[in-house]
Short mmCIF file of C-alpha atoms in Angstrom, two decimals:
data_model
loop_
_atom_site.label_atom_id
_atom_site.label_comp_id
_atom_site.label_asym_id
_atom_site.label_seq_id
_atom_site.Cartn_x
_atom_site.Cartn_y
_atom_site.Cartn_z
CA UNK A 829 85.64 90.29 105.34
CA UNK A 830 81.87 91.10 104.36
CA UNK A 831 80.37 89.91 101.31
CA UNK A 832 78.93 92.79 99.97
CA UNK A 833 78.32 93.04 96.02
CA UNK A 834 79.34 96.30 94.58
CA UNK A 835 76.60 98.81 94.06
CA UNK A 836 77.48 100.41 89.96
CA UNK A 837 79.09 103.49 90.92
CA UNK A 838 80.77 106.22 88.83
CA UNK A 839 84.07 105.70 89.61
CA UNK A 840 86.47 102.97 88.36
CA UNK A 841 84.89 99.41 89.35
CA UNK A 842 88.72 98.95 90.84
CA UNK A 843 89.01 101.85 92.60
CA UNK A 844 85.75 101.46 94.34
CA UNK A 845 87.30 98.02 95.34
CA UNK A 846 90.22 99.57 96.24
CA UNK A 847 88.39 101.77 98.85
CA UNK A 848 86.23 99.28 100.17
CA UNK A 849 89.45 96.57 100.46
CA UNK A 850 91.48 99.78 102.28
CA UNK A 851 88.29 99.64 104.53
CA UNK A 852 88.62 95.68 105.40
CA UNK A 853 92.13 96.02 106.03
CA UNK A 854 91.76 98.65 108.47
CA UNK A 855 89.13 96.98 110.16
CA UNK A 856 89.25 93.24 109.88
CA UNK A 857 92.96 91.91 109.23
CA UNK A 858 96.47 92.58 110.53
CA UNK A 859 99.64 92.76 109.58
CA UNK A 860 101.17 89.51 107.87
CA UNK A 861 97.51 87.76 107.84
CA UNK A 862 97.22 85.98 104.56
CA UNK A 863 94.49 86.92 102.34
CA UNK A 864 91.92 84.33 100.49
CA UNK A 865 93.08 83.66 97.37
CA UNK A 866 91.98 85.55 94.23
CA UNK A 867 89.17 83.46 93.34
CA UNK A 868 87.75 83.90 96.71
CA UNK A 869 88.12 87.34 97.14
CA UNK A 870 86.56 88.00 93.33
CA UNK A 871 83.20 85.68 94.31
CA UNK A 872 83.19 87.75 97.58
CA UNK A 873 83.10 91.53 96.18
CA UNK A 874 80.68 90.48 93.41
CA UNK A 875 83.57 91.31 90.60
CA UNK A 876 86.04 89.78 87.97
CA UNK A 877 89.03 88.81 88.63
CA UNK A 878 90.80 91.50 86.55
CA UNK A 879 89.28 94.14 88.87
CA UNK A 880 90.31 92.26 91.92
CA UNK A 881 93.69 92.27 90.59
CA UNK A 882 94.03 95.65 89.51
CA UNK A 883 92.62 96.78 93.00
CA UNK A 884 95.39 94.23 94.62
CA UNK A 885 98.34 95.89 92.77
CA UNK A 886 96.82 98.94 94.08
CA UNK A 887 97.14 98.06 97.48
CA UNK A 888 100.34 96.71 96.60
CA UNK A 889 101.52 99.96 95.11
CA UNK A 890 100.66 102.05 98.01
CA UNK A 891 102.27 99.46 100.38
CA UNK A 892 99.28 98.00 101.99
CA UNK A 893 99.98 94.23 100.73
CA UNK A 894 103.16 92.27 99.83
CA UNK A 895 102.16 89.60 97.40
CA UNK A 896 105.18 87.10 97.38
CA UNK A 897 106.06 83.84 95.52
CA UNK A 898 104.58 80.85 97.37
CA UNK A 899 103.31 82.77 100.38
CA UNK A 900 100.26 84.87 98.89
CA UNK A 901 99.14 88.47 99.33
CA UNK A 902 99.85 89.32 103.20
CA UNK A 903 98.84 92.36 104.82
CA UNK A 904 102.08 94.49 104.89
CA UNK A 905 103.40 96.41 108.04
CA UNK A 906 103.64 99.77 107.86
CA UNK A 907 106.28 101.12 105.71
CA UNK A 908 109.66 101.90 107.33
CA UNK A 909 111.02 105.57 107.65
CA UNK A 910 114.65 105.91 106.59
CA UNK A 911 116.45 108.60 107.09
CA UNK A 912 118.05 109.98 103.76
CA UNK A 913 119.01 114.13 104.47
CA UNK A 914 119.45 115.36 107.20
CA UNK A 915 120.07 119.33 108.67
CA UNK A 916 123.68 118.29 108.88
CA UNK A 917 125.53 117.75 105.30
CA UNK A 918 127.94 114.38 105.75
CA UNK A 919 129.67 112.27 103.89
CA UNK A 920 128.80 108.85 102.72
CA UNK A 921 130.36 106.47 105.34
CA UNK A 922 130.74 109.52 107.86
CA UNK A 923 130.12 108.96 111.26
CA UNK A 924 127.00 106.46 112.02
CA UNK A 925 125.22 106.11 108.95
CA UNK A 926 123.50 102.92 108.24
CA UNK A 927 125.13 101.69 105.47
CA UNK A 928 127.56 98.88 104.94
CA UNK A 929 130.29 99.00 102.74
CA UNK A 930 130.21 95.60 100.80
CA UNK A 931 133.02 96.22 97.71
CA UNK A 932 134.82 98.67 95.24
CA UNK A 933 135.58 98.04 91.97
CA UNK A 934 137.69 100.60 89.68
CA UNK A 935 135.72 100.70 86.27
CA UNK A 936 134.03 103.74 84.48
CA UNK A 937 130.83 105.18 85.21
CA UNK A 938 127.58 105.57 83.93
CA UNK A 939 127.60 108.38 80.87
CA UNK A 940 125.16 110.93 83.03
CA UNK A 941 127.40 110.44 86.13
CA UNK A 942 130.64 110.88 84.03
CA UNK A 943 128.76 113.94 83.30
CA UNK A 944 128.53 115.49 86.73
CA UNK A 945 131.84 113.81 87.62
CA UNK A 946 133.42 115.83 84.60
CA UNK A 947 135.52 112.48 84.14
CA UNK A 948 136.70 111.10 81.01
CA UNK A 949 134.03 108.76 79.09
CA UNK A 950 136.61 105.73 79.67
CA UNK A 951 138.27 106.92 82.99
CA UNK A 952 137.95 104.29 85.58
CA UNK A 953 136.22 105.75 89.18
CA UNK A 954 136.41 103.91 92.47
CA UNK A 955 132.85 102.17 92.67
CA UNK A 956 131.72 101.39 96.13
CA UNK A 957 128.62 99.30 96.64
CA UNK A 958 127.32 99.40 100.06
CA UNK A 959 123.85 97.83 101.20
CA UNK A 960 121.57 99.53 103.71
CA UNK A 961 119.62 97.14 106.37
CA UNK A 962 117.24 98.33 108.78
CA UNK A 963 114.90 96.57 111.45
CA UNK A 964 116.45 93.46 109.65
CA UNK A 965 115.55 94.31 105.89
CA UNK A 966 117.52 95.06 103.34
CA UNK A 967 115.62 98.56 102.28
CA UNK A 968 118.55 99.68 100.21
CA UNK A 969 121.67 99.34 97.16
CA UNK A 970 123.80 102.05 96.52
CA UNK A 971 126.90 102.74 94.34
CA UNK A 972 129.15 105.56 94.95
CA UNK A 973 131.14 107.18 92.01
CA UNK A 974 134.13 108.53 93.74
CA UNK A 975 136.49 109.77 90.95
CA UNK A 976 140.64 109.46 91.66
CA UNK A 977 140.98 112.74 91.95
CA UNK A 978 139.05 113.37 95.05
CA UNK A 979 141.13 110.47 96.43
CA UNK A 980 144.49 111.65 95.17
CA UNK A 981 146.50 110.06 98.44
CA UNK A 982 144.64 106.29 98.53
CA UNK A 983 147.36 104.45 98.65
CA UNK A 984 148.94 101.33 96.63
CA UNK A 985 149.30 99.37 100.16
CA UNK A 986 145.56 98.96 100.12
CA UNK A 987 143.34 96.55 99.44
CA UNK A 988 142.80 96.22 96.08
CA UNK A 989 138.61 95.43 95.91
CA UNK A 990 136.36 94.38 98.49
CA UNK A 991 135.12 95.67 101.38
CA UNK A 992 138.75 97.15 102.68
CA UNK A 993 139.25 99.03 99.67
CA UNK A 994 135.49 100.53 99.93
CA UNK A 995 136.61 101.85 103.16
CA UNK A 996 139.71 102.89 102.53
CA UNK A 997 138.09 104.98 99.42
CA UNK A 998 135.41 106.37 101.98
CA UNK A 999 138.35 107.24 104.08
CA UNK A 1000 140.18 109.14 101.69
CA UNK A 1001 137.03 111.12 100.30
CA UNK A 1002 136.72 111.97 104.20
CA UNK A 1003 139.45 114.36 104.47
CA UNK A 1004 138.12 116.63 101.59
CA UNK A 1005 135.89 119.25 103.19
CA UNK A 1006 132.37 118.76 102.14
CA UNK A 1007 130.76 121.82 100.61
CA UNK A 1008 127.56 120.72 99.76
CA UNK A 1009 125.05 117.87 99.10
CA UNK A 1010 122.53 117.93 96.20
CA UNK A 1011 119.81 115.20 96.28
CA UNK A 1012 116.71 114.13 93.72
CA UNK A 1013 114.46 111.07 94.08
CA UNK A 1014 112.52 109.17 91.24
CA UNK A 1015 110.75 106.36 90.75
CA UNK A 1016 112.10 103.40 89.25
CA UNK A 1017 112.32 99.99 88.85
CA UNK A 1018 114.85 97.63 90.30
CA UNK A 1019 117.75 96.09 88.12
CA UNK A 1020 118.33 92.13 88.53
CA UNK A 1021 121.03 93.16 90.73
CA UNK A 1022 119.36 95.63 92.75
CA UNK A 1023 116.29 93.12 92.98
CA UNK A 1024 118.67 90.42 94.12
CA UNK A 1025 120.13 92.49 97.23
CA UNK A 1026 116.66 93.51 98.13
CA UNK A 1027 115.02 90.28 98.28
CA UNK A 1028 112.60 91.59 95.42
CA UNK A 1029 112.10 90.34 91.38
CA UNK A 1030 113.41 92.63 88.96
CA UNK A 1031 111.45 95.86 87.61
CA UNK A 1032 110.06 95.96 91.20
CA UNK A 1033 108.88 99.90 92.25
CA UNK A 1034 112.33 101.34 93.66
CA UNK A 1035 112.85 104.89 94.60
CA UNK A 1036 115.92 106.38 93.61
CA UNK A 1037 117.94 109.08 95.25
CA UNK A 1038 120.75 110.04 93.23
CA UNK A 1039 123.25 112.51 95.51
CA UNK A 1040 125.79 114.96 94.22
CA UNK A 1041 128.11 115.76 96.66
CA UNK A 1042 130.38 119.44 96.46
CA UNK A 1043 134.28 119.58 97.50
CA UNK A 1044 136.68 121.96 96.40
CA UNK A 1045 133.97 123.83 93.67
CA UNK A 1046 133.17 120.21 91.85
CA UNK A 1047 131.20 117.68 91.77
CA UNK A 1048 133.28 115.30 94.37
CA UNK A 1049 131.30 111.72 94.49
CA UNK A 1050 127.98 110.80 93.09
CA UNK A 1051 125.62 107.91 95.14
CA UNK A 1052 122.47 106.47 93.31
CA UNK A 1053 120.93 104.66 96.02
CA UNK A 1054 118.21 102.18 95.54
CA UNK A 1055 115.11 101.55 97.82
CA UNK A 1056 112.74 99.31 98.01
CA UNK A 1057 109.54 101.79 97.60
CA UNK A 1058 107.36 98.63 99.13
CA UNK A 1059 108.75 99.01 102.58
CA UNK A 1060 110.16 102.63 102.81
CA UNK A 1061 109.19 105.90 103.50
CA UNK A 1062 112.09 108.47 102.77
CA UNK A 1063 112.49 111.51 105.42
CA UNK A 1064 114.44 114.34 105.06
CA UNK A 1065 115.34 116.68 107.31
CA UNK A 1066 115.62 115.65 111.46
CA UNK A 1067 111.88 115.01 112.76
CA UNK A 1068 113.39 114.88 116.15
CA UNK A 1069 112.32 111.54 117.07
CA UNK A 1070 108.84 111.77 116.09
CA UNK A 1071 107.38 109.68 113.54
CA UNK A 1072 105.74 111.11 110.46
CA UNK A 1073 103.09 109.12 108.87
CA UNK A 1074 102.76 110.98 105.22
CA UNK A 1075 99.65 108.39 104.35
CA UNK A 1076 96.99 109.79 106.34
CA UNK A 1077 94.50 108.53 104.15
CA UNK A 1078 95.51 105.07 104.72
CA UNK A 1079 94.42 105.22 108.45
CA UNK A 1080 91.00 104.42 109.46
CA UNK A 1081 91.50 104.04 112.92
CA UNK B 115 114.18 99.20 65.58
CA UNK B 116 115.63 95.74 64.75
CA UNK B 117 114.36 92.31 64.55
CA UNK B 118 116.54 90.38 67.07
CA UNK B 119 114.63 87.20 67.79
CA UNK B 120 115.82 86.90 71.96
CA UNK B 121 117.77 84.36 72.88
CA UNK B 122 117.55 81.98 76.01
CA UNK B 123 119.19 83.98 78.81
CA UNK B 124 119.40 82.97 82.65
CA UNK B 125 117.31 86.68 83.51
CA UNK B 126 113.63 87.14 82.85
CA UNK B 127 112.71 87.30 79.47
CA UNK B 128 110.99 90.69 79.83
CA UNK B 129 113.74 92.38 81.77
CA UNK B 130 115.97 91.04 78.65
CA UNK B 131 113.80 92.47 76.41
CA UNK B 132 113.45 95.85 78.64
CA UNK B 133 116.75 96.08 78.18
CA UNK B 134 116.97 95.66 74.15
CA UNK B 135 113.78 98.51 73.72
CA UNK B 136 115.61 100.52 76.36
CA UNK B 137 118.95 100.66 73.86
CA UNK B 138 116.23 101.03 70.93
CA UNK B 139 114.75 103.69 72.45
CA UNK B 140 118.25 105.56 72.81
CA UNK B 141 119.26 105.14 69.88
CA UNK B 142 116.19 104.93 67.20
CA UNK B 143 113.53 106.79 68.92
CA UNK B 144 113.06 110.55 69.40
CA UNK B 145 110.87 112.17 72.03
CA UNK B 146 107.55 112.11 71.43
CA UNK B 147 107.61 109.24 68.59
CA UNK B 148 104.38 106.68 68.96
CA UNK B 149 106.00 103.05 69.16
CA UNK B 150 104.39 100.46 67.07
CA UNK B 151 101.52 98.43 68.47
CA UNK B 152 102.00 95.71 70.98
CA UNK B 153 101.77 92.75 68.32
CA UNK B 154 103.59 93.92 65.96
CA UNK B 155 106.41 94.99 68.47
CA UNK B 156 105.76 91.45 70.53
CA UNK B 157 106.87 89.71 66.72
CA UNK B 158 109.23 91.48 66.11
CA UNK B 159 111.20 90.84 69.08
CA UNK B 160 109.99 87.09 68.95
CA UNK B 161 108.00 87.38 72.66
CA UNK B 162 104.84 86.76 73.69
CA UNK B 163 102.38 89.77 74.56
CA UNK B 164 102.08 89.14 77.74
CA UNK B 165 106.22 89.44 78.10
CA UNK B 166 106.01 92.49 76.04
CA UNK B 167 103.47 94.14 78.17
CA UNK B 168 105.43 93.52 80.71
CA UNK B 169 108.27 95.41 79.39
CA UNK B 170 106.44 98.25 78.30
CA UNK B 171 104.96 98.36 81.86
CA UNK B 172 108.51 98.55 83.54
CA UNK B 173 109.64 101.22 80.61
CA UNK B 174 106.83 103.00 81.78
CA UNK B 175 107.50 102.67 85.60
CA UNK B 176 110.75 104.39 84.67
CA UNK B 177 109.21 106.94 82.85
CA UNK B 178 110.67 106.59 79.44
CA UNK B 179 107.11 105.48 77.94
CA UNK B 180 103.76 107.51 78.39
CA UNK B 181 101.04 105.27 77.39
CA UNK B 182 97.88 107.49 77.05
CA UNK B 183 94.41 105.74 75.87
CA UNK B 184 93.76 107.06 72.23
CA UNK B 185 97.23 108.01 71.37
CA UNK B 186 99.02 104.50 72.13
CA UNK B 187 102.16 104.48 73.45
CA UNK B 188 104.85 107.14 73.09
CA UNK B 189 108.57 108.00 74.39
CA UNK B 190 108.72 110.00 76.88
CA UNK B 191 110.67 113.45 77.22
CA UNK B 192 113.22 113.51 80.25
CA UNK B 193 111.92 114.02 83.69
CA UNK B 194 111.26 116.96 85.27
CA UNK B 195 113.24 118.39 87.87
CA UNK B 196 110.79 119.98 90.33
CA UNK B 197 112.18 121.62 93.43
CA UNK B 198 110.64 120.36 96.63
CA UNK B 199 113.22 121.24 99.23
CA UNK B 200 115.64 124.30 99.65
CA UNK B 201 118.42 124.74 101.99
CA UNK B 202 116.27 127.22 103.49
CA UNK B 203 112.73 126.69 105.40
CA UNK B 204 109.89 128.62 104.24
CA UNK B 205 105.82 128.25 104.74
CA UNK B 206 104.08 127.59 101.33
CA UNK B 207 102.87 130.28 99.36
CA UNK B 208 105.67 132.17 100.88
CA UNK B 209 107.84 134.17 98.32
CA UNK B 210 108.25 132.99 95.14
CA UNK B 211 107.16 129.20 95.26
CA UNK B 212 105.57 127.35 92.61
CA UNK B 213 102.26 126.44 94.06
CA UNK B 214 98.52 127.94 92.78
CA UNK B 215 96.40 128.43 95.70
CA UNK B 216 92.64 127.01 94.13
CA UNK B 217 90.52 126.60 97.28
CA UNK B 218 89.88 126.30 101.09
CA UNK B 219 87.19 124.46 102.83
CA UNK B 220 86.88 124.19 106.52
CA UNK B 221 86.70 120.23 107.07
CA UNK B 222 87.81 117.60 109.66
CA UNK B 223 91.35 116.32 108.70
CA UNK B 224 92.40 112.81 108.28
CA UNK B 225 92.99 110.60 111.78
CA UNK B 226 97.15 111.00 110.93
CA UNK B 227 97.24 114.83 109.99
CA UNK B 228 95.12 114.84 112.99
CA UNK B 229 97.59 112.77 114.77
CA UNK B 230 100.18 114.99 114.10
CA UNK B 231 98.44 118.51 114.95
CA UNK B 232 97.02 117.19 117.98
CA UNK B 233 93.36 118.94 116.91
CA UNK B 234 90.09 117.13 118.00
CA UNK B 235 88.85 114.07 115.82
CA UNK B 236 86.04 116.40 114.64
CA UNK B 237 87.28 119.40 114.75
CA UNK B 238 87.05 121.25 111.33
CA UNK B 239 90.94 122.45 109.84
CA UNK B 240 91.46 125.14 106.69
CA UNK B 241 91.94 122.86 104.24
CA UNK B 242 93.71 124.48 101.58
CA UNK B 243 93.78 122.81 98.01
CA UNK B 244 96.79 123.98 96.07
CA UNK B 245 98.39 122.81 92.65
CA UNK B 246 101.68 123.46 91.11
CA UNK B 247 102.09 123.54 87.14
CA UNK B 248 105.70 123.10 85.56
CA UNK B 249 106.06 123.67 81.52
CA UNK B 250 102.67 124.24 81.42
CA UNK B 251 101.91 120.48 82.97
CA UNK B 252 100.23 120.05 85.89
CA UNK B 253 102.87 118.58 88.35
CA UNK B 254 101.49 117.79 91.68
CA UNK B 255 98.24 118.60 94.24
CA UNK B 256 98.25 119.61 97.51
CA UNK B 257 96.42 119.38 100.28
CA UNK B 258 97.30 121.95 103.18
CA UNK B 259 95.55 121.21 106.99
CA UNK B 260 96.07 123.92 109.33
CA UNK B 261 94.73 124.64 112.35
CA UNK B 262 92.61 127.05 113.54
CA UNK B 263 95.28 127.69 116.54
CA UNK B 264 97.61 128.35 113.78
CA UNK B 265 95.84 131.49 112.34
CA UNK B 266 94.03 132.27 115.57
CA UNK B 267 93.38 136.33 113.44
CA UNK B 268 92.19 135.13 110.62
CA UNK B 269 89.62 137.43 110.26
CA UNK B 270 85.72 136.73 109.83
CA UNK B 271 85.37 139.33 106.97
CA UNK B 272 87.32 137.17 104.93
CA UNK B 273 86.17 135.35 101.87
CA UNK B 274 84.30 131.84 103.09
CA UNK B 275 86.28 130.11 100.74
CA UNK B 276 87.67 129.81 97.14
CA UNK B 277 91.54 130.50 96.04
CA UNK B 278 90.85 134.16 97.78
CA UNK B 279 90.35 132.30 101.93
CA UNK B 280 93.26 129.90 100.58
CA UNK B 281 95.49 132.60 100.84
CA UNK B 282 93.98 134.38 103.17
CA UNK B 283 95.08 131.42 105.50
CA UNK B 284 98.33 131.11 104.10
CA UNK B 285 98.69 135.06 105.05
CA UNK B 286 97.77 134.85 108.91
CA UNK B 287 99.98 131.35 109.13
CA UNK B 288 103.22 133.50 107.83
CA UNK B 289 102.90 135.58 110.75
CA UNK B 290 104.43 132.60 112.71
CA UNK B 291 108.05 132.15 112.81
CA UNK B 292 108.58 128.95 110.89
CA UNK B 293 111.24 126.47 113.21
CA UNK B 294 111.32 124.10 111.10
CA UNK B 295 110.21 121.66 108.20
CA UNK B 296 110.28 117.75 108.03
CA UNK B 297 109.91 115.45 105.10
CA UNK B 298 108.72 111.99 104.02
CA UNK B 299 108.51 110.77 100.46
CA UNK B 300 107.09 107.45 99.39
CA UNK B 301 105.43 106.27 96.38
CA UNK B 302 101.58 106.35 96.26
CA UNK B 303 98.67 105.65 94.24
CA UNK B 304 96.55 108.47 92.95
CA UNK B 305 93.09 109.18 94.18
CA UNK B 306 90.40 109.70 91.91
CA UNK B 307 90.38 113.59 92.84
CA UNK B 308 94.37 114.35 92.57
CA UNK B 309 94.07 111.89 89.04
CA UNK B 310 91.34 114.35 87.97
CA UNK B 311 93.79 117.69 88.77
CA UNK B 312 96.98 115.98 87.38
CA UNK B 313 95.23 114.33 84.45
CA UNK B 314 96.12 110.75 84.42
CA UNK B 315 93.63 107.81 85.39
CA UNK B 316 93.01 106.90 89.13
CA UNK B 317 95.66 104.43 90.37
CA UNK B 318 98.88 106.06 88.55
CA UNK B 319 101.88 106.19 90.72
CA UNK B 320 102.33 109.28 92.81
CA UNK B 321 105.16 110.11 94.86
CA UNK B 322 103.68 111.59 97.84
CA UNK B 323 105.54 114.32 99.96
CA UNK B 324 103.99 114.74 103.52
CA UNK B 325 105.63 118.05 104.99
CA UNK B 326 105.36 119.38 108.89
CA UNK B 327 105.89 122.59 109.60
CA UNK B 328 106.68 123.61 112.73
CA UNK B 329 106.12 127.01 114.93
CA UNK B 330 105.61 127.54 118.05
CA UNK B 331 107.43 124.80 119.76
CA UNK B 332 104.25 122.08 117.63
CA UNK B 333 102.81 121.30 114.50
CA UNK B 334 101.40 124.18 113.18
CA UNK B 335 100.66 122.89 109.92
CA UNK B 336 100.77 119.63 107.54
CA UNK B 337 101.15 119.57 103.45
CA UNK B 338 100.27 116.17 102.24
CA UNK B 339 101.36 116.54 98.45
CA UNK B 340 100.92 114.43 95.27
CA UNK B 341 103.53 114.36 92.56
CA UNK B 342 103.12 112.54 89.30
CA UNK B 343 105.98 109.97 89.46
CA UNK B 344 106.25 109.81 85.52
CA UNK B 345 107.19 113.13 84.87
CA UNK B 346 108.63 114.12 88.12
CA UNK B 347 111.94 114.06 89.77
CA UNK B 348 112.19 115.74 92.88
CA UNK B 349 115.16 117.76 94.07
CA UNK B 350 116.06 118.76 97.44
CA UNK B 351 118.55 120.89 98.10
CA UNK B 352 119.94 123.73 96.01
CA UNK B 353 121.84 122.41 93.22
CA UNK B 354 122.92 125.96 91.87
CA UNK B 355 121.20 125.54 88.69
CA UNK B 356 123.16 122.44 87.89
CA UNK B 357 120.75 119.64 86.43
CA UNK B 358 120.91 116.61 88.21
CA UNK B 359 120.43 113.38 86.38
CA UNK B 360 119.65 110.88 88.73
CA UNK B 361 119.20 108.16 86.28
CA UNK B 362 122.46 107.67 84.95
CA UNK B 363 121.56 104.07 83.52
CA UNK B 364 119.08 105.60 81.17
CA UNK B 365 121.77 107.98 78.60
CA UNK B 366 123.48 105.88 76.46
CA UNK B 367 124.76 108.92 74.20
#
């Protein structure tokens, strides 16, 4: 990495940095290389270390560095693409999706999801939590709202929590014919127990997709899935095979 | 808002203390209300600044504070729900859609929209600048690269540029039939110029939308979009005028 000072430019004295650190990254490190520490990097660029570090969380922001407890600030990899919509409506747990059931709970849901679910406040709803891992890395956490009345035939025999029941609940929803799927994504910031199943500290950036699925003119089941917005890129729609890079700005090469 | 001193708890004191403004905010704050400044809100919640700060910074990430320079720190109104994908595929600027056409410029695009329409390095692409509005906010800003193979008739008595080429481009690409759309959505920074258009400071978090269109068996064009993530939620899919709440966690009414 050069040495040059910064030249006093119009712009923010971080975003300049920014630019110029987007540059060196390109150009001079790879992926997982550690960078200098702070100090260094701040003597280097001529600044203080409050503009290095807003130009870091930057970086860190648009997924260019991962700056982890007792390792440093690496260069990242580039983010993931996971699959959330596709052409085809399906339910959750349908065919080959990615996810993994992990447990289901009966206890009542969220107010806004309540809402959509037209439940009662303190009705209980089957709550499956299943966990999304791809090339290795947990990238997701997702609970489903699945009220009893779009599972009116699961069964005393089964499994009362756990990951049985979560199947068997998925199961049951299965044999209601899906009429739609309604999706919206947000940022947000990831609860303690998000955070803990995605290897990240709470509040960490997290995009959330919040699904409504349609049976039988209602609001059937409700996901709000969690992803880590530091590794993942969200498509939609079936790119047939070919990769979509939606940070063009990010490549030098 | 109350006085609660916070006790020693196992979770991070400012994700405790997210939590406690998050119920204050529900239940004692109305949209649009300024909060008290940071020391007088970091005593009476018995934290340091620096935890507070980093509270107000996750509230923020969540989009239930807007902190503006000048005004201080206020609650935020609900997200937005801003349509980004239908059921069905359509170019922009086609029909009814909520986009402003504001320029064109004939410029090389970057190496990964490149990439994707297979055009020379230096080969110049209509760049077409579009931004969409939403209650009278400005929402997101777009940049649309397309081709010169896409719009092969464009004619040369056309305006040279300005809103009027903009859709002048956006004419000659709806004569191709549109096969099909593809999506990726990941969280961004914002660049000086889309901070400028969406008024917020350089840096902010943007959700970025990169769309590919295709016709013609290829690329024939590539959006690369710019939503502000504090205001915005973005829905895909047609949710028949049903909101969709996709932060359940937030309502506490």
């Amino acid at each position: 990495m050069g040495t040059t000072q910064l030249e006093t430019v119009p712009e923010p004295k971080y975003w300049h940095l920014k630019n110029v650190l987007t540059e060196a990254l390109d150009s001079e490190f790879s992926v997982g290389e550690i960078l200098p520490n702070e100090r260094d990097l701040a003597a280097r660029y001529g600044v203080a270390r409050a503009t290095l570090r807003q130009a870091l969380e930057q970086l860190e922001l648009e997924g260019r560095l991962q700056r982890r407890r007792g390792v440093g600030t690496t260069v990242a990899p580039p983010r993931m693409g996971v699959a959330v919509g596709s052409e085809e409506q399906t339910w959750p747990g349908e065919g080959d999706d990615a996810w993994q059931a992990a447990d289901c709970q009966a206890a009542p849901a969220p107010p806004a999801v309540t809402e959509l679910l037209e439940t009662g406040r303190e009705e209980d709803v089957h709550t499956v939590r299943r966990t999304r891992v791809s090339h290795g890395q947990p990238v997701a956490a997702e609970l489903l709202y699945v009220p009893d009345a779009s599972v009116p035939d699961l069964s005393g025999i089964d499994a009362p929590s756990g990951a049985a029941r979560a199947r068997a609940v998925l199961r049951e929803l299965h044999r209601l014919e899906l009429e739609g799927e309604y999706r919206a994504v947000e940022l947000g910031s990831a609860s303690a127990e998000d955070a803990k199943e995605l290897d990240r500290l709470p509040g960490s950036p997290v995009l959330v997709v919040t699904t409504r699925f349609y049976a039988g003119g209602r609001t059937a089941a409700v996901s709000v899935a969690t992803y880590r917005a530091d590794t993942c890129r969200l498509t939609f729609g079936d790119a047939g095979g070919v990769e979509i890079d939606p940070t063009p700005e990010r490549r030098a090469s």
